[in-house]
mmCIF file of C-alpha atoms and ligand atoms in Angstrom:
data_model
loop_
_atom_site.group_PDB
_atom_site.id
_atom_site.type_symbol
_atom_site.label_atom_id
_atom_site.label_comp_id
_atom_site.label_asym_id
_atom_site.label_seq_id
_atom_site.Cartn_x
_atom_site.Cartn_y
_atom_site.Cartn_z
ATOM 1 C CA UNK A 12 75.274 85.051 97.191
ATOM 2 C CA UNK A 13 73.335 88.251 97.786
ATOM 3 C CA UNK A 14 75.621 91.120 96.774
ATOM 4 C CA UNK A 15 74.705 94.263 98.666
ATOM 5 C CA UNK A 16 77.538 96.246 97.054
ATOM 6 C CA UNK A 17 76.916 95.500 93.392
ATOM 7 C CA UNK A 18 75.636 99.066 92.912
ATOM 8 C CA UNK A 19 78.482 100.836 94.712
ATOM 9 C CA UNK A 20 81.708 100.797 92.775
ATOM 10 C CA UNK A 21 84.910 102.119 94.329
ATOM 11 C CA UNK A 22 86.072 105.566 93.248
ATOM 12 C CA UNK A 23 89.249 107.495 93.723
ATOM 13 C CA UNK A 24 89.957 110.900 95.296
ATOM 14 C CA UNK A 25 93.323 112.656 95.259
ATOM 15 C CA UNK A 26 94.137 113.802 98.782
ATOM 16 C CA UNK A 27 97.629 115.277 98.688
ATOM 17 C CA UNK A 28 100.791 114.850 96.628
ATOM 18 C CA UNK A 29 101.453 111.103 96.584
ATOM 19 C CA UNK A 30 98.281 110.279 98.565
ATOM 20 C CA UNK A 31 95.061 108.857 97.192
ATOM 21 C CA UNK A 32 91.809 107.657 98.765
ATOM 22 C CA UNK A 33 90.348 104.529 97.202
ATOM 23 C CA UNK A 34 86.782 104.967 98.421
ATOM 24 C CA UNK A 35 85.005 101.696 99.306
ATOM 25 C CA UNK A 36 87.888 99.684 97.852
ATOM 26 C CA UNK A 37 87.666 97.142 100.723
ATOM 27 C CA UNK A 38 83.893 97.089 101.278
ATOM 28 C CA UNK A 39 83.273 93.721 99.661
ATOM 29 C CA UNK A 40 86.006 92.103 101.784
ATOM 30 C CA UNK A 41 85.076 93.821 105.029
ATOM 31 C CA UNK A 42 83.471 90.782 106.693
ATOM 32 C CA UNK A 43 86.488 88.620 105.933
ATOM 33 C CA UNK A 44 88.870 91.329 107.159
ATOM 34 C CA UNK A 45 86.963 91.680 110.433
ATOM 35 C CA UNK A 46 87.002 87.917 110.972
ATOM 36 C CA UNK A 47 90.767 87.908 110.393
ATOM 37 C CA UNK A 48 91.230 90.791 112.847
ATOM 38 C CA UNK A 49 89.333 88.744 115.444
ATOM 39 C CA UNK A 50 91.646 85.776 114.778
ATOM 40 C CA UNK A 51 94.741 87.934 115.231
ATOM 41 C CA UNK A 52 93.305 89.403 118.434
ATOM 42 C CA UNK A 53 92.836 85.906 119.906
ATOM 43 C CA UNK A 54 96.611 85.434 119.735
ATOM 44 C CA UNK A 55 97.657 89.043 120.338
ATOM 45 C CA UNK A 56 94.861 90.809 122.222
ATOM 46 C CA UNK A 57 94.107 94.507 121.737
ATOM 47 C CA UNK A 58 95.831 96.590 124.379
ATOM 48 C CA UNK A 59 96.183 100.279 125.162
ATOM 49 C CA UNK A 60 99.903 100.984 125.177
ATOM 50 C CA UNK A 61 101.785 103.443 127.322
ATOM 51 C CA UNK A 62 103.304 106.509 125.699
ATOM 52 C CA UNK A 63 106.926 107.473 126.364
ATOM 53 C CA UNK A 64 105.480 110.458 128.267
ATOM 54 C CA UNK A 65 103.674 108.210 130.744
ATOM 55 C CA UNK A 66 100.133 108.458 129.370
ATOM 56 C CA UNK A 67 97.958 105.628 128.095
ATOM 57 C CA UNK A 68 96.787 105.757 124.497
ATOM 58 C CA UNK A 69 93.020 105.879 123.969
ATOM 59 C CA UNK A 70 93.310 103.691 120.866
ATOM 60 C CA UNK A 71 93.703 99.954 121.536
ATOM 61 C CA UNK A 72 96.211 98.224 119.259
ATOM 62 C CA UNK A 73 97.493 94.888 118.107
ATOM 63 C CA UNK A 74 99.265 93.754 114.984
ATOM 64 C CA UNK A 75 100.341 90.965 112.685
ATOM 65 C CA UNK A 76 103.246 90.296 110.376
ATOM 66 C CA UNK A 77 106.956 89.942 110.996
ATOM 67 C CA UNK A 78 107.054 93.139 113.000
ATOM 68 C CA UNK A 79 104.687 95.005 115.285
ATOM 69 C CA UNK A 80 104.690 98.605 116.393
ATOM 70 C CA UNK A 81 105.117 99.066 120.149
ATOM 71 C CA UNK A 82 105.170 102.011 122.524
ATOM 72 C CA UNK A 83 106.299 102.115 126.147
ATOM 73 C CA UNK A 84 108.352 104.246 128.511
ATOM 74 C CA UNK A 85 111.434 103.538 126.352
ATOM 75 C CA UNK A 86 109.872 105.015 123.211
ATOM 76 C CA UNK A 87 108.286 103.922 119.926
ATOM 77 C CA UNK A 88 109.742 101.117 117.801
ATOM 78 C CA UNK A 89 109.011 97.999 115.789
ATOM 79 C CA UNK A 90 109.571 94.679 117.471
ATOM 80 C CA UNK A 91 109.535 91.089 116.195
ATOM 81 C CA UNK A 92 107.963 89.969 119.475
ATOM 82 C CA UNK A 93 104.716 90.964 121.137
ATOM 83 C CA UNK A 94 105.939 92.346 124.484
ATOM 84 C CA UNK A 95 102.777 91.097 126.194
ATOM 85 C CA UNK A 96 103.360 87.427 125.331
ATOM 86 C CA UNK A 97 107.055 87.466 124.363
ATOM 87 C CA UNK A 98 105.937 85.503 121.270
ATOM 88 C CA UNK A 99 106.226 86.541 117.617
ATOM 89 C CA UNK A 100 103.252 88.518 116.308
ATOM 90 C CA UNK A 101 100.683 86.394 114.472
ATOM 91 C CA UNK A 102 101.498 85.979 110.769
ATOM 92 C CA UNK A 103 99.874 88.399 108.353
ATOM 93 C CA UNK A 104 96.890 86.595 106.808
ATOM 94 C CA UNK A 105 97.184 86.269 102.996
ATOM 95 C CA UNK A 106 93.999 88.216 102.205
ATOM 96 C CA UNK A 107 95.307 91.180 104.223
ATOM 97 C CA UNK A 108 98.673 91.132 102.474
ATOM 98 C CA UNK A 109 96.986 90.826 99.091
ATOM 99 C CA UNK A 110 94.617 93.714 99.751
ATOM 100 C CA UNK A 111 97.570 95.889 100.795
ATOM 101 C CA UNK A 112 99.557 95.048 97.657
ATOM 102 C CA UNK A 113 96.544 95.520 95.388
ATOM 103 C CA UNK A 114 95.789 98.904 96.974
ATOM 104 C CA UNK A 115 99.366 100.123 96.643
ATOM 105 C CA UNK A 116 99.432 98.982 93.015
ATOM 106 C CA UNK A 117 96.156 100.790 92.325
ATOM 107 C CA UNK A 118 97.814 103.983 93.591
ATOM 108 C CA UNK A 119 100.910 103.453 91.422
ATOM 109 C CA UNK A 120 103.216 101.939 94.053
ATOM 110 C CA UNK A 121 104.443 98.621 92.700
ATOM 111 C CA UNK A 122 106.665 96.267 94.691
ATOM 112 C CA UNK A 123 105.081 97.039 98.065
ATOM 113 C CA UNK A 124 106.094 94.355 100.586
ATOM 114 C CA UNK A 125 104.638 95.210 104.002
ATOM 115 C CA UNK A 126 106.113 93.294 106.941
ATOM 116 C CA UNK A 127 103.891 94.941 109.557
ATOM 117 C CA UNK A 128 100.153 95.462 109.864
ATOM 118 C CA UNK A 129 99.208 97.671 112.807
ATOM 119 C CA UNK A 130 95.573 97.222 113.850
ATOM 120 C CA UNK A 131 93.969 100.156 115.662
ATOM 121 C CA UNK A 132 90.644 99.873 117.473
ATOM 122 C CA UNK A 133 88.786 103.076 118.370
ATOM 123 C CA UNK A 134 86.003 103.173 120.925
ATOM 124 C CA UNK A 135 83.837 106.269 121.380
ATOM 125 C CA UNK A 136 86.070 109.177 122.426
ATOM 126 C CA UNK A 137 89.295 107.498 121.299
ATOM 127 C CA UNK A 138 91.549 109.712 119.194
ATOM 128 C CA UNK A 139 95.008 110.016 117.779
ATOM 129 C CA UNK A 140 96.862 113.310 118.154
ATOM 130 C CA UNK A 141 98.689 114.911 115.254
ATOM 131 C CA UNK A 142 101.840 112.892 114.536
ATOM 132 C CA UNK A 143 104.207 111.667 111.820
ATOM 133 C CA UNK A 144 104.868 108.006 111.025
ATOM 134 C CA UNK A 145 108.639 107.841 110.927
ATOM 135 C CA UNK A 146 109.602 104.645 112.753
ATOM 136 C CA UNK A 147 109.843 102.673 109.502
ATOM 137 C CA UNK A 148 113.310 102.004 108.098
ATOM 138 C CA UNK A 149 112.589 102.877 104.446
ATOM 139 C CA UNK A 150 110.449 105.989 104.162
ATOM 140 C CA UNK A 151 110.270 105.613 100.371
ATOM 141 C CA UNK A 152 107.687 102.847 100.819
ATOM 142 C CA UNK A 153 104.072 104.000 101.161
ATOM 143 C CA UNK A 154 101.662 103.230 103.995
ATOM 144 C CA UNK A 155 98.319 101.637 103.124
ATOM 145 C CA UNK A 156 95.432 102.307 105.515
ATOM 146 C CA UNK A 157 92.066 100.500 105.594
ATOM 147 C CA UNK A 158 89.110 101.872 107.584
ATOM 148 C CA UNK A 159 86.362 99.587 108.894
ATOM 149 C CA UNK A 160 83.251 100.232 110.970
ATOM 150 C CA UNK A 161 82.271 103.640 112.299
ATOM 151 C CA UNK A 162 83.468 106.692 110.345
ATOM 152 C CA UNK A 163 86.354 108.840 111.559
ATOM 153 C CA UNK A 164 87.121 112.486 111.119
ATOM 154 C CA UNK A 165 90.659 112.332 109.860
ATOM 155 C CA UNK A 166 92.988 115.349 109.990
ATOM 156 C CA UNK A 167 96.006 115.806 107.815
ATOM 157 C CA UNK A 168 98.400 118.667 107.612
ATOM 158 C CA UNK A 169 101.747 119.092 105.968
ATOM 159 C CA UNK A 170 105.430 118.540 106.554
ATOM 160 C CA UNK A 171 105.461 120.641 109.743
ATOM 161 C CA UNK A 172 103.267 120.403 112.830
ATOM 162 C CA UNK A 173 101.954 123.926 112.284
ATOM 163 C CA UNK A 174 101.046 123.563 108.598
ATOM 164 C CA UNK A 175 97.333 124.154 107.918
ATOM 165 C CA UNK A 176 95.227 121.007 108.331
ATOM 166 C CA UNK A 177 92.454 119.614 106.164
ATOM 167 C CA UNK A 178 89.859 117.200 107.404
ATOM 168 C CA UNK A 179 88.180 114.340 105.655
ATOM 169 C CA UNK A 180 85.813 111.586 106.637
ATOM 170 C CA UNK A 181 87.181 108.051 106.414
ATOM 171 C CA UNK A 182 84.339 105.577 106.117
ATOM 172 C CA UNK A 183 83.821 101.820 106.152
ATOM 173 C CA UNK A 184 85.760 100.220 103.302
ATOM 174 C CA UNK A 185 87.879 103.261 102.451
ATOM 175 C CA UNK A 186 91.544 102.623 101.672
ATOM 176 C CA UNK A 187 94.176 105.373 101.689
ATOM 177 C CA UNK A 188 97.622 105.032 100.181
ATOM 178 C CA UNK A 189 100.203 107.510 101.509
ATOM 179 C CA UNK A 190 103.490 107.843 99.760
ATOM 180 C CA UNK A 191 105.810 110.244 98.039
ATOM 181 C CA UNK A 192 105.651 113.817 99.288
ATOM 182 C CA UNK A 193 102.889 113.106 101.824
ATOM 183 C CA UNK A 194 104.574 110.117 103.457
ATOM 184 C CA UNK A 195 105.863 112.262 106.332
ATOM 185 C CA UNK A 196 102.868 114.575 106.600
ATOM 186 C CA UNK A 197 101.395 115.157 110.031
ATOM 187 C CA UNK A 198 98.017 113.494 110.575
ATOM 188 C CA UNK A 199 95.598 112.526 113.324
ATOM 189 C CA UNK A 200 92.104 111.302 114.115
ATOM 190 C CA UNK A 201 89.444 113.277 115.999
ATOM 191 C CA UNK A 202 87.605 111.621 118.899
ATOM 192 C CA UNK A 203 85.342 108.837 117.624
ATOM 193 C CA UNK A 204 81.665 109.642 117.878
ATOM 194 C CA UNK A 205 79.106 107.288 119.325
ATOM 195 C CA UNK A 206 77.455 105.106 116.747
ATOM 196 C CA UNK A 207 76.320 101.613 115.905
ATOM 197 C CA UNK A 208 77.783 100.041 112.792
ATOM 198 C CA UNK A 209 76.095 96.851 111.545
ATOM 199 C CA UNK A 210 79.432 94.998 111.383
ATOM 200 C CA UNK A 211 81.469 96.518 114.228
ATOM 201 C CA UNK A 212 78.980 98.006 116.692
ATOM 202 C CA UNK A 213 80.517 100.906 118.622
ATOM 203 C CA UNK A 214 84.008 100.494 117.138
ATOM 204 C CA UNK A 215 86.147 101.709 114.319
ATOM 205 C CA UNK A 216 89.092 99.617 113.135
ATOM 206 C CA UNK A 217 91.999 100.864 111.098
ATOM 207 C CA UNK A 218 94.631 98.648 109.513
ATOM 208 C CA UNK A 219 97.921 100.202 108.433
ATOM 209 C CA UNK A 220 100.359 98.205 106.331
ATOM 210 C CA UNK A 221 103.980 99.240 106.515
ATOM 211 C CA UNK A 222 107.435 98.270 105.365
ATOM 212 C CA UNK A 223 108.876 98.544 108.852
ATOM 213 C CA UNK A 224 112.100 96.573 108.811
HETATM 214 C C1 LIG B 306 99.395 110.145 106.534
HETATM 215 N N1 LIG B 306 96.367 105.751 112.049
HETATM 216 O O1 LIG B 306 98.331 104.210 112.982
HETATM 217 S S1 LIG B 306 95.407 105.961 109.077
HETATM 218 C C2 LIG B 306 98.642 105.362 112.624
HETATM 219 O O2 LIG B 306 92.965 106.046 111.351
HETATM 220 C C3 LIG B 306 97.568 106.264 112.158
HETATM 221 O O3 LIG B 306 94.024 104.876 112.826
HETATM 222 C C4 LIG B 306 95.215 106.551 111.736
HETATM 223 O O4 LIG B 306 97.831 107.389 111.894
HETATM 224 C C5 LIG B 306 93.978 105.766 111.963
HETATM 225 O O5 LIG B 306 99.788 105.799 112.608
HETATM 226 C C6 LIG B 306 95.271 107.114 110.362
HETATM 227 C C7 LIG B 306 95.906 107.015 107.823
HETATM 228 C C8 LIG B 306 97.365 107.348 107.724
HETATM 229 C C9 LIG B 306 98.329 106.429 108.005
HETATM 230 C C10 LIG B 306 99.644 106.741 107.789
HETATM 231 C C11 LIG B 306 100.029 107.978 107.289
HETATM 232 C C12 LIG B 306 97.718 108.571 107.270
HETATM 233 C C13 LIG B 306 99.039 108.908 107.032
HETATM 234 C C14 LIG B 306 101.356 108.314 107.012
HETATM 235 C C15 LIG B 306 101.677 109.528 106.488
HETATM 236 C C16 LIG B 306 100.704 110.469 106.264
HETATM 237 FE FE1 LIG B 307 99.967 107.640 111.702
#
């Protein structure tokens, strides 16, 4: 097989206390990951959820695994059922689970057992405001994030909403592992810029693996 990535090895960048970027760690698997996302989306289509405040999120979401993250007028939570179909979320495909475990291990987090994979799809202009991820039951477990397709300008701050923010570009194949001190840090994504990625066209996808339950 022609290997277009043989000359680009992954490298690591420290981002914050307990957080590390594994640059290009998922590049070789990207095609497989995107095919698996498409399979999941056949069973649980991407949808733009309502916020508790009555707005509609610009990011379209779906998920796989035992639990899925949902938002509606009642709030944010994890649910075993997809509210749109009233069926369980599609199972987490093995290669996704294995990538998540391998990434966590690479960052020093052994024994990571994610039961939820949230799949975000950004179209041009879609963004995610500064927030914390705190709906998971055990906040000692890290979150593993995988970026695919168009690049995103990612913002991350500190333990309070007003802490100074840093920005970094998350590109196709980049994996970030967030744990320890940075697990509850505020973060967000700036509006996606127009572009055309060879594998995803106008979209960016982000997978986040979590121990939710
Ligand atoms: C920092 N997703 O789904 S992934 C989210 O690119 C979310 O779609 C973004 O924030 C995205 O909640 C960012 C990177 C990320 C994920 C979890 C974190 C950064 C984090 C948890 C704590 C601190
Ligand atoms: Fe988040």
